[in-house]
Amino acid sequence: MAKEKSDTHPSADKPSGEFTFLSVDKAADVAQLGVEAEIEFSSVDPTVSSLRRLESDIRQLRSKWQNVERELRARDTRLSKLLTELEEKDSSAERLEDELQLAKVEQSRLTDALKAAEEQRDRRHSRDDELRERIREHEVQLSQKDLTINALDEQLVANEAEIGSLHNQLEELTDSRDELQEKLAMANEKNLESEAVFGAMRTEIETLEAELSAKRDLIEVLANDRSADKEMVDIFDQSVDPMTDVDAGAPGVDSDVFSNKLDILPVRAQHLIVAIDPDGGEEIRYPLYKREMTIGRSRKADIRIPNVYISRMHARISRQGCKVIIQDTCSTNGFLVNSEASRRRELMHGDRLNIGTMEFEFVDLSVS
């Protein structure tokens, strides 16, 4: 019986270490079952039938004990699984915390980007306002130009009306002119006889005027020659003793000063430029009586030509040995020599020179 009772002890088939998994309630149940079994064993008659019942009860208890152990093992397994899941959830929580930190960093970056976008939007709004203001200004200008165009249209209509009136007046004047031409034709017929008389007188007057112009030019040339001769005499009197030979280099004579003064002396007028009148009027002659003469509309020019197309100092004509050179002095329109544009040109007898709207002919008196 003691052996059978020891078989019912919960530690008979299991290691002692597994009692750490038994709960207090289960141990109490097992102890209660053992007490009930002993009471039942002592109260019955020790017969075989009682023994068999007792063995049956023990087997039942052992079966229950095995079920309890299996349940405990299952619970231990579930507990291990729960611990593993808890550890996984802890690691997941750590990953979530890392992801949360990354999300916060991303949120901060997105916030900064949003602020930058809002600033850019504000700047665009400011530019849009400026553009709208410019558009309004242009619209105002366009409206003003429209008003100006309307005023010009009205003025154009008025001018057309005035032109129509002027055409009518022109027709009236044309009629009057025709009448006057008829009267003039009648007067011309009457004056034919008197013109025949005055024709001879006009021819004689033109001949006398031509002679007078030639004599006037000759007098001017002679006056220039006289002035040049007088200046030459004065320079000789001041620079050289009458008995001193200049070429011999006598003492008291500065030959450089003498030559420099000779360079600025007027020369005998051997060249002319003649202004040609395209309408066949009287020619104007300009003698080149100095070694260097300027042409322009300024009062300081040697040959003054009051013409708006001629610069104040337009050109310079200089005598260099036997050559006569005309050179532009930074004028606006330049000049033409024989219809060719030039800035510097040697003039030959008969060359045609165009300055502004004026035309000249270069005359070399030694050739003519």
mmCIF file of C-alpha atoms in Angstrom:
data_model
loop_
_atom_site.group_PDB
_atom_site.id
_atom_site.type_symbol
_atom_site.label_atom_id
_atom_site.label_comp_id
_atom_site.label_asym_id
_atom_site.label_seq_id
_atom_site.Cartn_x
_atom_site.Cartn_y
_atom_site.Cartn_z
ATOM 1 C CA MET A 1 0.000 0.000 0.000
ATOM 2 C CA ALA A 2 2.853 2.272 0.794
ATOM 3 C CA LYS A 3 4.301 1.516 -2.599
ATOM 4 C CA GLU A 4 0.987 2.197 -4.311
ATOM 5 C CA LYS A 5 0.618 5.386 -2.362
ATOM 6 C CA SER A 6 4.077 6.459 -3.352
ATOM 7 C CA ASP A 7 3.109 5.858 -6.990
ATOM 8 C CA THR A 8 0.448 8.479 -6.645
ATOM 9 C CA HIS A 9 2.924 11.121 -5.580
ATOM 10 C CA PRO A 10 3.197 13.841 -8.173
ATOM 11 C CA SER A 11 6.995 13.600 -8.292
ATOM 12 C CA ALA A 12 7.148 9.931 -9.146
ATOM 13 C CA ASP A 13 7.332 10.310 -12.956
ATOM 14 C CA LYS A 14 8.645 13.906 -13.265
ATOM 15 C CA PRO A 15 11.863 15.623 -12.212
ATOM 16 C CA SER A 16 11.687 17.747 -9.106
ATOM 17 C CA GLY A 17 12.507 20.880 -11.087
ATOM 18 C CA GLU A 18 9.105 20.855 -12.802
ATOM 19 C CA PHE A 19 7.236 21.681 -9.583
ATOM 20 C CA THR A 20 8.186 25.294 -10.220
ATOM 21 C CA PHE A 21 5.463 25.329 -12.870
ATOM 22 C CA LEU A 22 2.658 24.055 -10.462
ATOM 23 C CA SER A 23 0.332 26.595 -9.043
ATOM 24 C CA VAL A 24 -0.701 26.584 -5.329
ATOM 25 C CA ASP A 25 -4.316 25.652 -6.150
ATOM 26 C CA LYS A 26 -3.292 22.516 -8.084
ATOM 27 C CA ALA A 27 -1.008 21.344 -5.234
ATOM 28 C CA ALA A 28 -3.848 21.762 -2.753
ATOM 29 C CA ASP A 29 -6.154 19.701 -4.984
ATOM 30 C CA VAL A 30 -3.591 16.918 -5.175
ATOM 31 C CA ALA A 31 -3.123 16.909 -1.377
ATOM 32 C CA GLN A 32 -6.876 16.813 -0.851
ATOM 33 C CA LEU A 33 -7.146 13.855 -3.218
ATOM 34 C CA GLY A 34 -4.435 12.038 -1.272
ATOM 35 C CA VAL A 35 -6.214 12.629 2.043
ATOM 36 C CA GLU A 36 -9.511 11.404 0.655
ATOM 37 C CA ALA A 37 -7.762 8.331 -0.717
ATOM 38 C CA GLU A 38 -6.219 7.443 2.658
ATOM 39 C CA ILE A 39 -9.526 7.943 4.467
ATOM 40 C CA GLU A 40 -11.288 5.757 1.969
ATOM 41 C CA PHE A 41 -8.541 3.103 2.177
ATOM 42 C CA SER A 42 -8.667 2.923 6.001
ATOM 43 C CA SER A 43 -12.427 2.716 6.175
ATOM 44 C CA VAL A 44 -12.942 -0.205 3.759
ATOM 45 C CA ASP A 45 -12.287 -3.790 4.214
ATOM 46 C CA PRO A 46 -8.864 -4.759 2.849
ATOM 47 C CA THR A 47 -10.231 -6.921 0.192
ATOM 48 C CA VAL A 48 -9.224 -7.381 -3.345
ATOM 49 C CA SER A 49 -12.194 -5.519 -4.658
ATOM 50 C CA SER A 50 -11.362 -2.553 -2.488
ATOM 51 C CA LEU A 51 -7.804 -2.727 -3.668
ATOM 52 C CA ARG A 52 -8.854 -2.776 -7.289
ATOM 53 C CA ARG A 53 -11.116 0.214 -6.771
ATOM 54 C CA LEU A 54 -8.290 1.987 -5.094
ATOM 55 C CA GLU A 55 -5.970 1.202 -7.982
ATOM 56 C CA SER A 56 -8.610 2.446 -10.382
ATOM 57 C CA ASP A 57 -8.899 5.667 -8.446
ATOM 58 C CA ILE A 58 -5.125 6.016 -8.452
ATOM 59 C CA ARG A 59 -5.014 5.542 -12.216
ATOM 60 C CA GLN A 60 -7.711 8.188 -12.563
ATOM 61 C CA LEU A 61 -5.769 10.535 -10.338
ATOM 62 C CA ARG A 62 -2.597 9.825 -12.277
ATOM 63 C CA SER A 63 -4.451 10.570 -15.494
ATOM 64 C CA LYS A 64 -5.699 13.827 -14.037
ATOM 65 C CA TRP A 65 -2.190 14.621 -12.907
ATOM 66 C CA GLN A 66 -0.833 13.992 -16.388
ATOM 67 C CA ASN A 67 -3.555 16.209 -17.837
ATOM 68 C CA VAL A 68 -2.595 18.916 -15.363
ATOM 69 C CA GLU A 69 1.064 18.559 -16.340
ATOM 70 C CA ARG A 70 0.193 18.750 -20.051
ATOM 71 C CA GLU A 71 -1.864 21.833 -19.368
ATOM 72 C CA LEU A 72 1.030 23.350 -17.441
ATOM 73 C CA ARG A 73 3.443 22.569 -20.283
ATOM 74 C CA ALA A 74 1.029 24.154 -22.741
ATOM 75 C CA ARG A 75 0.806 27.183 -20.498
ATOM 76 C CA ASP A 76 4.618 27.331 -20.299
ATOM 77 C CA THR A 77 4.777 27.149 -24.084
ATOM 78 C CA ARG A 78 2.225 29.920 -24.435
ATOM 79 C CA LEU A 79 4.099 31.954 -21.829
ATOM 80 C CA SER A 80 7.344 31.526 -23.804
ATOM 81 C CA LYS A 81 5.536 32.527 -26.945
ATOM 82 C CA LEU A 82 4.078 35.539 -25.159
ATOM 83 C CA LEU A 83 7.553 36.528 -23.906
ATOM 84 C CA THR A 84 8.924 36.153 -27.455
ATOM 85 C CA GLU A 85 6.055 38.231 -28.812
ATOM 86 C CA LEU A 86 6.644 40.806 -26.090
ATOM 87 C CA GLU A 87 10.318 41.048 -27.052
ATOM 88 C CA GLU A 88 9.339 41.388 -30.731
ATOM 89 C CA LYS A 89 6.825 44.067 -29.794
ATOM 90 C CA ASP A 90 9.523 45.853 -27.800
ATOM 91 C CA SER A 91 11.839 45.793 -30.832
ATOM 92 C CA SER A 92 8.898 46.895 -32.987
ATOM 93 C CA ALA A 93 8.254 49.715 -30.534
ATOM 94 C CA GLU A 94 11.916 50.751 -30.812
ATOM 95 C CA ARG A 95 11.658 50.673 -34.614
ATOM 96 C CA LEU A 96 8.456 52.703 -34.396
ATOM 97 C CA GLU A 97 10.198 55.219 -32.146
ATOM 98 C CA ASP A 98 13.051 55.491 -34.716
ATOM 99 C CA GLU A 99 10.509 55.864 -37.491
ATOM 100 C CA LEU A 100 8.705 58.472 -35.374
ATOM 101 C CA GLN A 101 11.956 60.424 -35.016
ATOM 102 C CA LEU A 102 12.530 60.186 -38.772
ATOM 103 C CA ALA A 103 8.937 61.263 -39.327
ATOM 104 C CA LYS A 104 9.499 64.261 -37.042
ATOM 105 C CA VAL A 105 12.652 65.192 -38.975
ATOM 106 C CA GLU A 106 10.753 64.840 -42.252
ATOM 107 C CA GLN A 107 7.922 66.902 -40.805
ATOM 108 C CA SER A 108 10.405 69.632 -39.838
ATOM 109 C CA ARG A 109 11.895 69.563 -43.340
ATOM 110 C CA LEU A 110 8.455 69.724 -44.906
ATOM 111 C CA THR A 111 7.549 72.598 -42.589
ATOM 112 C CA ASP A 112 10.638 74.529 -43.723
ATOM 113 C CA ALA A 113 9.819 73.728 -47.348
ATOM 114 C CA LEU A 114 6.241 74.931 -46.750
ATOM 115 C CA LYS A 115 7.512 78.190 -45.272
ATOM 116 C CA ALA A 116 9.854 78.679 -48.248
ATOM 117 C CA ALA A 117 6.972 77.954 -50.624
ATOM 118 C CA GLU A 118 4.776 80.462 -48.789
ATOM 119 C CA GLU A 119 7.540 83.097 -49.000
ATOM 120 C CA GLN A 120 7.937 82.386 -52.712
ATOM 121 C CA ARG A 121 4.168 82.639 -53.112
ATOM 122 C CA ASP A 122 4.214 86.003 -51.324
ATOM 123 C CA ARG A 123 6.995 87.218 -53.602
ATOM 124 C CA ARG A 124 5.036 86.062 -56.642
ATOM 125 C CA HIS A 125 1.982 87.862 -55.338
ATOM 126 C CA SER A 126 4.114 90.988 -54.927
ATOM 127 C CA ARG A 127 5.400 90.643 -58.494
ATOM 128 C CA ASP A 128 1.873 90.047 -59.691
ATOM 129 C CA ASP A 129 0.790 93.257 -57.960
ATOM 130 C CA GLU A 130 3.626 95.154 -59.648
ATOM 131 C CA LEU A 131 2.661 93.682 -63.013
ATOM 132 C CA ARG A 132 -0.967 94.628 -62.443
ATOM 133 C CA GLU A 133 0.137 98.181 -61.575
ATOM 134 C CA ARG A 134 2.217 98.368 -64.760
ATOM 135 C CA ILE A 135 -0.674 97.014 -66.776
ATOM 136 C CA ARG A 136 -2.915 99.700 -65.310
ATOM 137 C CA GLU A 137 -0.317 102.355 -66.176
ATOM 138 C CA HIS A 138 -0.075 101.027 -69.744
ATOM 139 C CA GLU A 139 -3.833 101.014 -69.992
ATOM 140 C CA VAL A 140 -3.894 104.647 -68.884
ATOM 141 C CA GLN A 141 -1.215 105.478 -71.453
ATOM 142 C CA LEU A 142 -3.160 103.619 -74.132
ATOM 143 C CA SER A 143 -6.297 105.524 -73.242
ATOM 144 C CA GLN A 144 -4.365 108.781 -73.463
ATOM 145 C CA LYS A 145 -2.945 107.731 -76.826
ATOM 146 C CA ASP A 146 -6.441 106.828 -77.965
ATOM 147 C CA LEU A 147 -7.557 110.315 -76.992
ATOM 148 C CA THR A 148 -4.579 111.757 -78.865
ATOM 149 C CA ILE A 149 -5.404 109.633 -81.919
ATOM 150 C CA ASN A 150 -9.014 110.775 -81.778
ATOM 151 C CA ALA A 151 -7.858 114.381 -81.562
ATOM 152 C CA LEU A 152 -5.525 113.805 -84.506
ATOM 153 C CA ASP A 153 -8.363 112.211 -86.454
ATOM 154 C CA GLU A 154 -10.506 115.244 -85.770
ATOM 155 C CA GLN A 155 -7.634 117.496 -86.781
ATOM 156 C CA LEU A 156 -7.146 115.386 -89.928
ATOM 157 C CA VAL A 157 -10.814 115.806 -90.797
ATOM 158 C CA ALA A 158 -10.475 119.550 -90.230
ATOM 159 C CA ASN A 159 -7.310 119.605 -92.364
ATOM 160 C CA GLU A 160 -9.072 117.703 -95.133
ATOM 161 C CA ALA A 161 -11.878 120.220 -94.999
ATOM 162 C CA GLU A 162 -9.325 123.023 -95.119
ATOM 163 C CA ILE A 163 -7.553 121.309 -98.013
ATOM 164 C CA GLY A 164 -10.858 121.123 -99.851
ATOM 165 C CA SER A 165 -11.368 124.812 -99.249
ATOM 166 C CA LEU A 166 -7.807 125.500 -100.456
ATOM 167 C CA HIS A 167 -8.483 123.426 -103.585
ATOM 168 C CA ASN A 168 -11.492 125.589 -104.266
ATOM 169 C CA GLN A 169 -9.405 128.694 -103.725
ATOM 170 C CA LEU A 170 -6.714 127.211 -105.982
ATOM 171 C CA GLU A 171 -9.252 126.673 -108.720
ATOM 172 C CA GLU A 172 -10.388 130.260 -108.331
ATOM 173 C CA LEU A 173 -6.770 131.453 -108.441
ATOM 174 C CA THR A 174 -6.169 129.263 -111.498
ATOM 175 C CA ASP A 175 -9.080 130.913 -113.232
ATOM 176 C CA SER A 176 -7.738 134.312 -112.232
ATOM 177 C CA ARG A 177 -4.277 133.314 -113.474
ATOM 178 C CA ASP A 178 -5.687 132.283 -116.828
ATOM 179 C CA GLU A 179 -7.384 135.628 -117.112
ATOM 180 C CA LEU A 180 -4.164 137.409 -116.161
ATOM 181 C CA GLN A 181 -2.192 135.320 -118.656
ATOM 182 C CA GLU A 182 -4.585 136.361 -121.362
ATOM 183 C CA LYS A 183 -4.152 139.979 -120.333
ATOM 184 C CA LEU A 184 -0.365 139.436 -120.148
ATOM 185 C CA ALA A 185 -0.346 137.952 -123.638
ATOM 186 C CA MET A 186 -2.129 141.043 -124.872
ATOM 187 C CA ALA A 187 0.357 143.227 -123.004
ATOM 188 C CA ASN A 188 3.290 141.207 -124.416
ATOM 189 C CA GLU A 189 2.053 141.827 -127.900
ATOM 190 C CA LYS A 190 2.014 145.499 -127.114
ATOM 191 C CA ASN A 191 5.493 145.383 -125.534
ATOM 192 C CA LEU A 192 7.195 143.483 -128.384
ATOM 193 C CA GLU A 193 8.091 146.699 -130.051
ATOM 194 C CA SER A 194 9.457 148.228 -126.847
ATOM 195 C CA GLU A 195 11.473 145.041 -126.074
ATOM 196 C CA ALA A 196 13.218 145.275 -129.403
ATOM 197 C CA VAL A 197 14.364 148.734 -128.402
ATOM 198 C CA PHE A 198 15.413 147.699 -124.892
ATOM 199 C CA GLY A 199 17.153 144.489 -126.112
ATOM 200 C CA ALA A 200 20.079 146.345 -127.533
ATOM 201 C CA MET A 201 20.358 148.435 -124.359
ATOM 202 C CA ARG A 202 20.245 145.287 -122.154
ATOM 203 C CA THR A 203 23.010 143.668 -124.190
ATOM 204 C CA GLU A 204 25.176 146.717 -123.797
ATOM 205 C CA ILE A 205 24.471 146.812 -120.018
ATOM 206 C CA GLU A 206 25.446 143.140 -119.598
ATOM 207 C CA THR A 207 28.673 143.765 -121.493
ATOM 208 C CA LEU A 208 29.504 146.684 -119.238
ATOM 209 C CA GLU A 209 28.653 144.648 -116.110
ATOM 210 C CA ALA A 210 30.971 141.824 -117.232
ATOM 211 C CA GLU A 211 33.797 144.278 -117.795
ATOM 212 C CA LEU A 212 33.097 145.903 -114.424
ATOM 213 C CA SER A 213 33.185 142.500 -112.656
ATOM 214 C CA ALA A 214 36.493 141.614 -114.319
ATOM 215 C CA LYS A 215 37.975 144.971 -113.314
ATOM 216 C CA ARG A 216 36.690 144.503 -109.744
ATOM 217 C CA ASP A 217 38.410 141.102 -109.515
ATOM 218 C CA LEU A 218 41.567 142.577 -110.963
ATOM 219 C CA ILE A 219 41.489 145.437 -108.429
ATOM 220 C CA GLU A 220 41.048 142.945 -105.570
ATOM 221 C CA VAL A 221 43.958 140.830 -106.809
ATOM 222 C CA LEU A 222 46.124 143.904 -107.196
ATOM 223 C CA ALA A 223 45.194 145.082 -103.708
ATOM 224 C CA ASN A 224 46.131 141.686 -102.255
ATOM 225 C CA ASP A 225 49.390 141.712 -104.183
ATOM 226 C CA ARG A 226 50.146 145.195 -102.886
ATOM 227 C CA SER A 227 49.438 144.126 -99.326
ATOM 228 C CA ALA A 228 51.668 141.085 -99.751
ATOM 229 C CA ASP A 229 54.468 143.217 -101.204
ATOM 230 C CA LYS A 230 54.177 145.679 -98.328
ATOM 231 C CA GLU A 231 54.381 142.895 -95.736
ATOM 232 C CA MET A 232 57.380 141.453 -97.552
ATOM 233 C CA VAL A 233 59.165 144.803 -97.448
ATOM 234 C CA ASP A 234 58.413 145.220 -93.737
ATOM 235 C CA ILE A 235 59.824 141.775 -92.956
ATOM 236 C CA PHE A 236 62.970 142.499 -94.949
ATOM 237 C CA ASP A 237 63.426 145.828 -93.161
ATOM 238 C CA GLN A 238 63.052 144.214 -89.722
ATOM 239 C CA SER A 239 65.102 141.064 -90.305
ATOM 240 C CA VAL A 240 67.969 141.870 -92.648
ATOM 241 C CA ASP A 241 70.399 144.739 -93.095
ATOM 242 C CA PRO A 242 70.132 146.042 -96.658
ATOM 243 C CA MET A 243 73.840 145.335 -97.252
ATOM 244 C CA THR A 244 73.832 141.801 -95.780
ATOM 245 C CA ASP A 245 73.724 138.694 -97.906
ATOM 246 C CA VAL A 246 71.136 136.289 -96.426
ATOM 247 C CA ASP A 247 72.462 133.242 -98.247
ATOM 248 C CA ALA A 248 75.979 133.849 -96.883
ATOM 249 C CA GLY A 249 74.650 133.630 -93.323
ATOM 250 C CA ALA A 250 75.965 137.096 -92.240
ATOM 251 C CA PRO A 251 75.952 137.914 -88.498
ATOM 252 C CA GLY A 252 72.734 139.409 -87.082
ATOM 253 C CA VAL A 253 70.396 137.533 -89.465
ATOM 254 C CA ASP A 254 68.118 134.766 -88.119
ATOM 255 C CA SER A 255 67.412 132.744 -91.252
ATOM 256 C CA ASP A 256 64.860 130.486 -89.457
ATOM 257 C CA VAL A 257 62.780 133.478 -88.420
ATOM 258 C CA PHE A 258 63.018 134.852 -91.924
ATOM 259 C CA SER A 259 61.844 131.596 -93.517
ATOM 260 C CA ASN A 260 59.006 131.190 -91.003
ATOM 261 C CA LYS A 261 57.771 134.696 -91.735
ATOM 262 C CA LEU A 262 57.900 133.986 -95.433
ATOM 263 C CA ASP A 263 55.677 130.962 -94.907
ATOM 264 C CA ILE A 264 52.853 133.095 -93.512
ATOM 265 C CA LEU A 265 53.065 135.777 -96.200
ATOM 266 C CA PRO A 266 50.181 136.122 -98.648
ATOM 267 C CA VAL A 267 51.059 134.873 -102.096
ATOM 268 C CA ARG A 268 50.097 136.255 -105.445
ATOM 269 C CA ALA A 269 46.592 135.014 -106.316
ATOM 270 C CA GLN A 270 47.206 132.516 -109.101
ATOM 271 C CA HIS A 271 44.223 130.311 -108.241
ATOM 272 C CA LEU A 272 40.489 130.916 -107.903
ATOM 273 C CA ILE A 273 37.413 128.986 -106.932
ATOM 274 C CA VAL A 274 34.318 130.176 -108.752
ATOM 275 C CA ALA A 275 30.832 129.631 -107.310
ATOM 276 C CA ILE A 276 28.533 128.357 -110.084
ATOM 277 C CA ASP A 277 24.918 129.462 -109.998
ATOM 278 C CA PRO A 278 22.698 126.641 -111.365
ATOM 279 C CA ASP A 279 20.073 129.225 -112.369
ATOM 280 C CA GLY A 280 22.535 130.949 -114.635
ATOM 281 C CA GLY A 281 23.053 133.972 -112.371
ATOM 282 C CA GLU A 282 26.223 135.922 -111.762
ATOM 283 C CA GLU A 283 29.311 133.890 -110.826
ATOM 284 C CA ILE A 284 31.143 134.686 -107.580
ATOM 285 C CA ARG A 285 34.943 134.421 -107.683
ATOM 286 C CA TYR A 286 37.037 133.729 -104.576
ATOM 287 C CA PRO A 287 40.797 134.324 -105.171
ATOM 288 C CA LEU A 288 43.130 132.075 -103.133
ATOM 289 C CA TYR A 289 45.491 134.877 -102.101
ATOM 290 C CA LYS A 290 46.904 133.143 -98.968
ATOM 291 C CA ARG A 291 49.000 130.027 -98.613
ATOM 292 C CA GLU A 292 46.212 128.500 -96.518
ATOM 293 C CA MET A 293 42.554 129.487 -96.558
ATOM 294 C CA THR A 294 39.486 128.064 -94.790
ATOM 295 C CA ILE A 295 35.987 127.569 -96.168
ATOM 296 C CA GLY A 296 32.891 127.529 -93.925
ATOM 297 C CA ARG A 297 29.859 129.418 -92.759
ATOM 298 C CA SER A 298 31.649 130.948 -89.747
ATOM 299 C CA ARG A 299 32.579 134.627 -89.838
ATOM 300 C CA LYS A 300 36.153 133.579 -89.046
ATOM 301 C CA ALA A 301 36.398 131.558 -92.272
ATOM 302 C CA ASP A 302 38.486 133.093 -95.070
ATOM 303 C CA ILE A 303 35.786 132.152 -97.594
ATOM 304 C CA ARG A 304 32.461 132.530 -95.790
ATOM 305 C CA ILE A 305 29.482 130.728 -97.363
ATOM 306 C CA PRO A 306 26.247 131.095 -95.349
ATOM 307 C CA ASN A 307 24.686 127.719 -96.099
ATOM 308 C CA VAL A 308 23.055 125.379 -93.557
ATOM 309 C CA TYR A 309 24.638 122.313 -95.203
ATOM 310 C CA ILE A 310 28.149 123.728 -94.760
ATOM 311 C CA SER A 311 29.929 123.359 -91.410
ATOM 312 C CA ARG A 312 31.393 126.307 -89.520
ATOM 313 C CA MET A 313 34.898 125.295 -90.639
ATOM 314 C CA HIS A 314 34.172 122.894 -93.486
ATOM 315 C CA ALA A 315 37.446 122.572 -95.436
ATOM 316 C CA ARG A 316 40.929 124.018 -95.798
ATOM 317 C CA ILE A 317 42.682 124.858 -99.106
ATOM 318 C CA SER A 318 46.465 125.100 -98.884
ATOM 319 C CA ARG A 319 49.227 125.734 -101.407
ATOM 320 C CA GLN A 320 52.046 123.193 -101.054
ATOM 321 C CA GLY A 321 54.712 124.051 -103.596
ATOM 322 C CA CYS A 322 53.069 123.829 -107.010
ATOM 323 C CA LYS A 323 50.141 121.823 -105.676
ATOM 324 C CA VAL A 324 46.861 123.055 -104.278
ATOM 325 C CA ILE A 325 45.373 120.639 -101.701
ATOM 326 C CA ILE A 326 41.850 120.717 -100.301
ATOM 327 C CA GLN A 327 41.348 118.859 -97.015
ATOM 328 C CA ASP A 328 38.237 118.220 -94.902
ATOM 329 C CA THR A 329 38.316 119.711 -91.360
ATOM 330 C CA CYS A 330 36.005 117.209 -89.626
ATOM 331 C CA SER A 331 32.901 118.544 -91.350
ATOM 332 C CA THR A 332 29.513 116.862 -91.150
ATOM 333 C CA ASN A 333 28.835 116.309 -94.860
ATOM 334 C CA GLY A 334 32.323 116.337 -96.404
ATOM 335 C CA PHE A 335 32.777 117.403 -100.033
ATOM 336 C CA LEU A 336 32.874 115.993 -103.576
ATOM 337 C CA VAL A 337 35.542 116.514 -106.202
ATOM 338 C CA ASN A 338 34.269 115.684 -109.667
ATOM 339 C CA SER A 339 31.315 113.850 -108.042
ATOM 340 C CA GLU A 340 33.639 111.674 -105.912
ATOM 341 C CA ALA A 341 33.548 111.846 -102.124
ATOM 342 C CA SER A 342 36.907 112.744 -100.639
ATOM 343 C CA ARG A 343 38.583 113.931 -97.452
ATOM 344 C CA ARG A 344 41.821 115.137 -99.049
ATOM 345 C CA ARG A 345 42.428 115.823 -102.725
ATOM 346 C CA GLU A 346 44.786 117.707 -104.994
ATOM 347 C CA LEU A 347 42.895 120.188 -107.125
ATOM 348 C CA MET A 348 43.545 120.494 -110.856
ATOM 349 C CA HIS A 349 42.414 123.186 -113.258
ATOM 350 C CA GLY A 350 38.719 122.737 -114.114
ATOM 351 C CA ASP A 351 37.862 120.422 -111.185
ATOM 352 C CA ARG A 352 34.274 120.685 -109.963
ATOM 353 C CA LEU A 353 33.986 120.988 -106.175
ATOM 354 C CA ASN A 354 30.667 120.366 -104.335
ATOM 355 C CA ILE A 355 30.428 121.654 -100.750
ATOM 356 C CA GLY A 356 26.973 121.395 -99.191
ATOM 357 C CA THR A 357 24.541 122.474 -101.879
ATOM 358 C CA MET A 358 27.081 124.799 -103.515
ATOM 359 C CA GLU A 359 29.136 123.963 -106.587
ATOM 360 C CA PHE A 360 32.513 125.541 -107.366
ATOM 361 C CA GLU A 361 35.061 125.327 -110.171
ATOM 362 C CA PHE A 362 38.783 125.430 -109.453
ATOM 363 C CA VAL A 363 40.647 127.796 -111.815
ATOM 364 C CA ASP A 364 44.422 127.893 -112.279
ATOM 365 C CA LEU A 365 45.230 131.280 -113.857
ATOM 366 C CA SER A 366 48.614 130.049 -115.062
ATOM 367 C CA VAL A 367 46.807 127.459 -117.222
ATOM 368 C CA SER A 368 43.851 129.557 -118.331
#
